[in-house]
Coordinates of C-alpha atoms in Angstrom, one line a residue:
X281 CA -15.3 -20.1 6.8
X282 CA -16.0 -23.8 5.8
X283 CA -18.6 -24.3 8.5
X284 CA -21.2 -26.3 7.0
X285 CA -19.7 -26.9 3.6
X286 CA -19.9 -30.3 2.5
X287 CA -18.0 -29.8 -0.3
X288 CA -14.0 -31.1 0.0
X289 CA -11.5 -29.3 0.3
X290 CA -12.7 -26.1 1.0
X291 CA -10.5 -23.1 0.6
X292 CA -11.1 -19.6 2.2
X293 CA -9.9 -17.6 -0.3
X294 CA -10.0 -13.9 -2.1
X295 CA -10.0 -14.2 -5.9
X296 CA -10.4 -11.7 -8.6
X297 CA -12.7 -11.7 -11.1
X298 CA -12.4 -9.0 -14.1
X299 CA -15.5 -8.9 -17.1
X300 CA -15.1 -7.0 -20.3
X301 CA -18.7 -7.0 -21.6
X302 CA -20.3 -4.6 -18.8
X303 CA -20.8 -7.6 -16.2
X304 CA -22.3 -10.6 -18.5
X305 CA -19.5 -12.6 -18.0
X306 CA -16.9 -13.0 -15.4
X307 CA -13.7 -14.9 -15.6
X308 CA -10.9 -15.4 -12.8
X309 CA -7.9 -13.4 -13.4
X310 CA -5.9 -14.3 -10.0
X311 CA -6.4 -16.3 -6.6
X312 CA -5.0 -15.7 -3.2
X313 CA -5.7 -12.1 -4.0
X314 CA -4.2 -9.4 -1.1
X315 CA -5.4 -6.4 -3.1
X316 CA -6.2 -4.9 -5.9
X317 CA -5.8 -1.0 -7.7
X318 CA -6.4 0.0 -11.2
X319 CA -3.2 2.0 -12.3
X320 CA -5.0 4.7 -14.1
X321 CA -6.6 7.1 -11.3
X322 CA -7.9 10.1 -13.1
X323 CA -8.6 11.8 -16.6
X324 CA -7.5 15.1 -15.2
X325 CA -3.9 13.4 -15.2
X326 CA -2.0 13.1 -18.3
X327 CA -0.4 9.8 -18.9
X328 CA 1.0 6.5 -20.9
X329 CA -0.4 4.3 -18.6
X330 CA -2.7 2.0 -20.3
X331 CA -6.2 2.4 -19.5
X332 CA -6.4 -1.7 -18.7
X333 CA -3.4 -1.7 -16.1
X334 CA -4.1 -3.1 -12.5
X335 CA -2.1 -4.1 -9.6
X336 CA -2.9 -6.6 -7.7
X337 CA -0.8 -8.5 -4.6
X338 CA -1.4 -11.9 -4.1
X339 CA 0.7 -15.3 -3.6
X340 CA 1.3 -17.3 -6.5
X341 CA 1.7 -20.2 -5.4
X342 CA -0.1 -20.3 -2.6
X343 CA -2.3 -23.6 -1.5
X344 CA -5.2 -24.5 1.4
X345 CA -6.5 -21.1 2.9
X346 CA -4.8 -18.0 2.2
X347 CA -3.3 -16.0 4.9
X348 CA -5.2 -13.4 5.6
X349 CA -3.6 -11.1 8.7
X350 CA 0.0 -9.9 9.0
X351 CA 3.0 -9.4 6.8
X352 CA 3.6 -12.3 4.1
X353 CA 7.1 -12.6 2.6
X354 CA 5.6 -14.9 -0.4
X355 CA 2.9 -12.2 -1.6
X356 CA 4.0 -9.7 -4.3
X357 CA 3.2 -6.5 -5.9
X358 CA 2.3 -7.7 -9.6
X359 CA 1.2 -5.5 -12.8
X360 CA -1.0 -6.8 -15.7
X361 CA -1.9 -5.2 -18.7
X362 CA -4.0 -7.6 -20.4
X363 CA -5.6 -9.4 -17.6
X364 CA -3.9 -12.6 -18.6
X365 CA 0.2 -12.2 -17.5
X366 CA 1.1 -10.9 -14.5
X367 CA 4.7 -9.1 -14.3
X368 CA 5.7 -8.9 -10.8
X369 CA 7.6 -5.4 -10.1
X370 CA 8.3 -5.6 -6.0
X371 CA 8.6 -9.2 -4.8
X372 CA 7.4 -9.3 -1.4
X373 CA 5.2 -6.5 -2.1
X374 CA 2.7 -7.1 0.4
X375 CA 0.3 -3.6 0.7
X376 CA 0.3 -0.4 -1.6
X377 CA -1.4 3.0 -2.6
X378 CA -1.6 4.8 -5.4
X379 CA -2.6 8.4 -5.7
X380 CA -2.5 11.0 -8.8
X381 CA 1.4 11.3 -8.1
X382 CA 2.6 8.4 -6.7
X383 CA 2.5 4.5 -5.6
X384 CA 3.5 3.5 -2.4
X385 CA 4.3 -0.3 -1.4
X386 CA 5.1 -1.7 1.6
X387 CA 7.9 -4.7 1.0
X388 CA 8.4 -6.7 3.5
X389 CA 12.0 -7.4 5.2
X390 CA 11.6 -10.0 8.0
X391 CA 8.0 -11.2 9.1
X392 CA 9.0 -12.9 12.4
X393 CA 10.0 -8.9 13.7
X394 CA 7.1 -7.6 10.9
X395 CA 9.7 -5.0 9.8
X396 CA 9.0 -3.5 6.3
X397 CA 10.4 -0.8 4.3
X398 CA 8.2 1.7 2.0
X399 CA 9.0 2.0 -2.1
X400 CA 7.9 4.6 -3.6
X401 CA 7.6 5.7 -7.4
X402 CA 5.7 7.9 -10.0
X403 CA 2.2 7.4 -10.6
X404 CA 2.4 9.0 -13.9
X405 CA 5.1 7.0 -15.8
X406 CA 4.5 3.9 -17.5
X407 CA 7.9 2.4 -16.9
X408 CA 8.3 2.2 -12.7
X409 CA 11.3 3.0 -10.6
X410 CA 11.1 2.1 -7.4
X411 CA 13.0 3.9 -4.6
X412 CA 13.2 3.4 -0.9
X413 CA 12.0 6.2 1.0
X414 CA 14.9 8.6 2.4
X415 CA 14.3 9.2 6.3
X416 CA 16.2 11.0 8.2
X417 CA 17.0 8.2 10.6
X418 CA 18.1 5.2 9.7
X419 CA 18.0 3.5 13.3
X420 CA 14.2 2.9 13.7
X421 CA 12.8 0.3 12.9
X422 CA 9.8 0.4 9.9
X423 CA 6.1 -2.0 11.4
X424 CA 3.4 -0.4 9.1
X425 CA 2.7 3.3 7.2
X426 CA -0.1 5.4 6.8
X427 CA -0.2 7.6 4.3
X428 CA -1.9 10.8 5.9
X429 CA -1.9 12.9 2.7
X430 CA -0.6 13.3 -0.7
X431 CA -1.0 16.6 -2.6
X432 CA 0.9 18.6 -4.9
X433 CA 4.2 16.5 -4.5
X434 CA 4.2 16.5 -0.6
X435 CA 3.4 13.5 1.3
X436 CA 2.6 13.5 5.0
X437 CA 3.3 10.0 6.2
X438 CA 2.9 8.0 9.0
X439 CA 5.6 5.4 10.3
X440 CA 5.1 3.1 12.9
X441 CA 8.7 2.5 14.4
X442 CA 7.8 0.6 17.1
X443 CA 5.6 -2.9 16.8
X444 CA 2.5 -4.4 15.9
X445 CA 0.9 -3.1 19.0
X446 CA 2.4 0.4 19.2
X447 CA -0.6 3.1 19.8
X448 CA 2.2 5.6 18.8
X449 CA 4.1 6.8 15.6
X450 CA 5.9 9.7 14.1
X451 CA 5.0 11.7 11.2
X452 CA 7.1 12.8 8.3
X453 CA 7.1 15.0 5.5
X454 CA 8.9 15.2 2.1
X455 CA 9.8 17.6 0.0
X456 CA 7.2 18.6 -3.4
X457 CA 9.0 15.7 -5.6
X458 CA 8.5 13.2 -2.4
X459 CA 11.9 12.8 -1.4
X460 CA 13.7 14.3 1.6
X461 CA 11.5 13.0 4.2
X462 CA 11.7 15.2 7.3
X463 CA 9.9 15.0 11.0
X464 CA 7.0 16.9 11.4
X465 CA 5.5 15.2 14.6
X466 CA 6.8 12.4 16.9
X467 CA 4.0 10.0 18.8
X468 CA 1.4 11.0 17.2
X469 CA -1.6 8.8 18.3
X470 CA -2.9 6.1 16.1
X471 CA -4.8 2.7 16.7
X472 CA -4.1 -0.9 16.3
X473 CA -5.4 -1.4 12.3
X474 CA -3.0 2.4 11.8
X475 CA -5.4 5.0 11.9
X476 CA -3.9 8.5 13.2
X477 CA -5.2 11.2 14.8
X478 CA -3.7 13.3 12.1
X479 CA -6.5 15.7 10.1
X480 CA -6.0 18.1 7.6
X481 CA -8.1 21.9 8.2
X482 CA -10.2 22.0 4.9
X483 CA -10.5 25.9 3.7
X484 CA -7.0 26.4 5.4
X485 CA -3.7 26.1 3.3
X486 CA -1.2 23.7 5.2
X487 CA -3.1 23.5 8.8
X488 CA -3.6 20.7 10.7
X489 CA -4.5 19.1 13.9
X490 CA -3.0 16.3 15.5
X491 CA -2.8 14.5 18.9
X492 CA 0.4 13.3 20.1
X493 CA 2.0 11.7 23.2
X494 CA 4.4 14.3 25.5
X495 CA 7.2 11.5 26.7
X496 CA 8.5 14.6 28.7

């Protein structure tokens, strides 16, 4: 907020900072910032990925205060390996994951209907492809995603089909290379900012519980 500033013009703003001499000095890498990952997750996975590659989203060429609710069809999904040039890789990228296997990003297709499609790639190349996820239905329209769980190749996802202020979604699952997306549970319960009451039974292989809505 720019409540008592006195300083003009006053921006609210995310930025990112990055230091390289354990917090001595700081310089900006990026403004209008949306979010921000490092690419490299875990020593226990063997990869090419450079040990400096981050992902950020954030609007280039954004001015005045950034936009900081909702879809934004100027923000992308950007890569930098030197923390000087950004290369952007899913324009209109507006929010992403990334686990041991894989990077999700959620791109965004119209903003006045906030529909979005999910892309999806290896976590462990160095070199992305992006794919659109493969749902069984093509008919529903995509709002948000939650990604419930991602182990061992299978994904458990999350979809809300139907709005911004849907308390509802269904949940899919893919196959171990996380493709083939299938149905697993339809209106299952979630709230407004797309948490679901989805939880996985620790100690037990492949249980879970759930809430869901019975339309019947």
């Amino acid at each position: 907020t720019c409540i008592g500033l006195k300083e003009e013009p006053c921006e609210v703003v995310k930025e990112l900072y990055l230091t390289q001499d354990l917090g001595l000095n700081w310089k900006r890498a990026a403004k209008y910032i949306t979010q921000f990952s490092w690419a490299w997750i875990s020593a226990r996975v063997e990869s090419l990925i450079p040990k400096e590659r981050f992902f950020v989203t954030y609007e280039p060429k954004a001015k005045g205060h950034q936009k900081m609710v909702g879809w934004n069809a100027n923000v992308n999904f950007e890569v930098c390996d030197d923390s000087k040039t950004f290369r952007a890789l899913i324009p209109r990228g507006n929010k992403f994951l990334v686990t041991e296997d894989y990077i999700f990003v959620a791109q965004v297709d119209d903003t006045d209907l906030t529909q979005v499609t999910l892309l999806l790639t290896s976590a462990r190349e160095k070199d992305y492809q992006f794919e659109p996820i493969d749902l069984p239905s093509k008919r529903l329209c995509e709002h948000g995603y939650s990604v419930l769980e991602s182990h061992s190749g299978h994904i458990f996802l999350h979809i809300n089909h139907y709005g911004d202020y849907s308390q509802f979604g269904n949940v899919y699952t893919s196959n171990s290379i996380g493709q083939n997306f299938a149905i697993a549970l339809k209106n299952n319960v979630r709230t407004l900012n797309g948490r679901c009451d989805f939880e996985k039974i620790q100690g037990l292989e492949s249980v879970y519980i759930a809430n869901y809505i019975d339309d019947e």
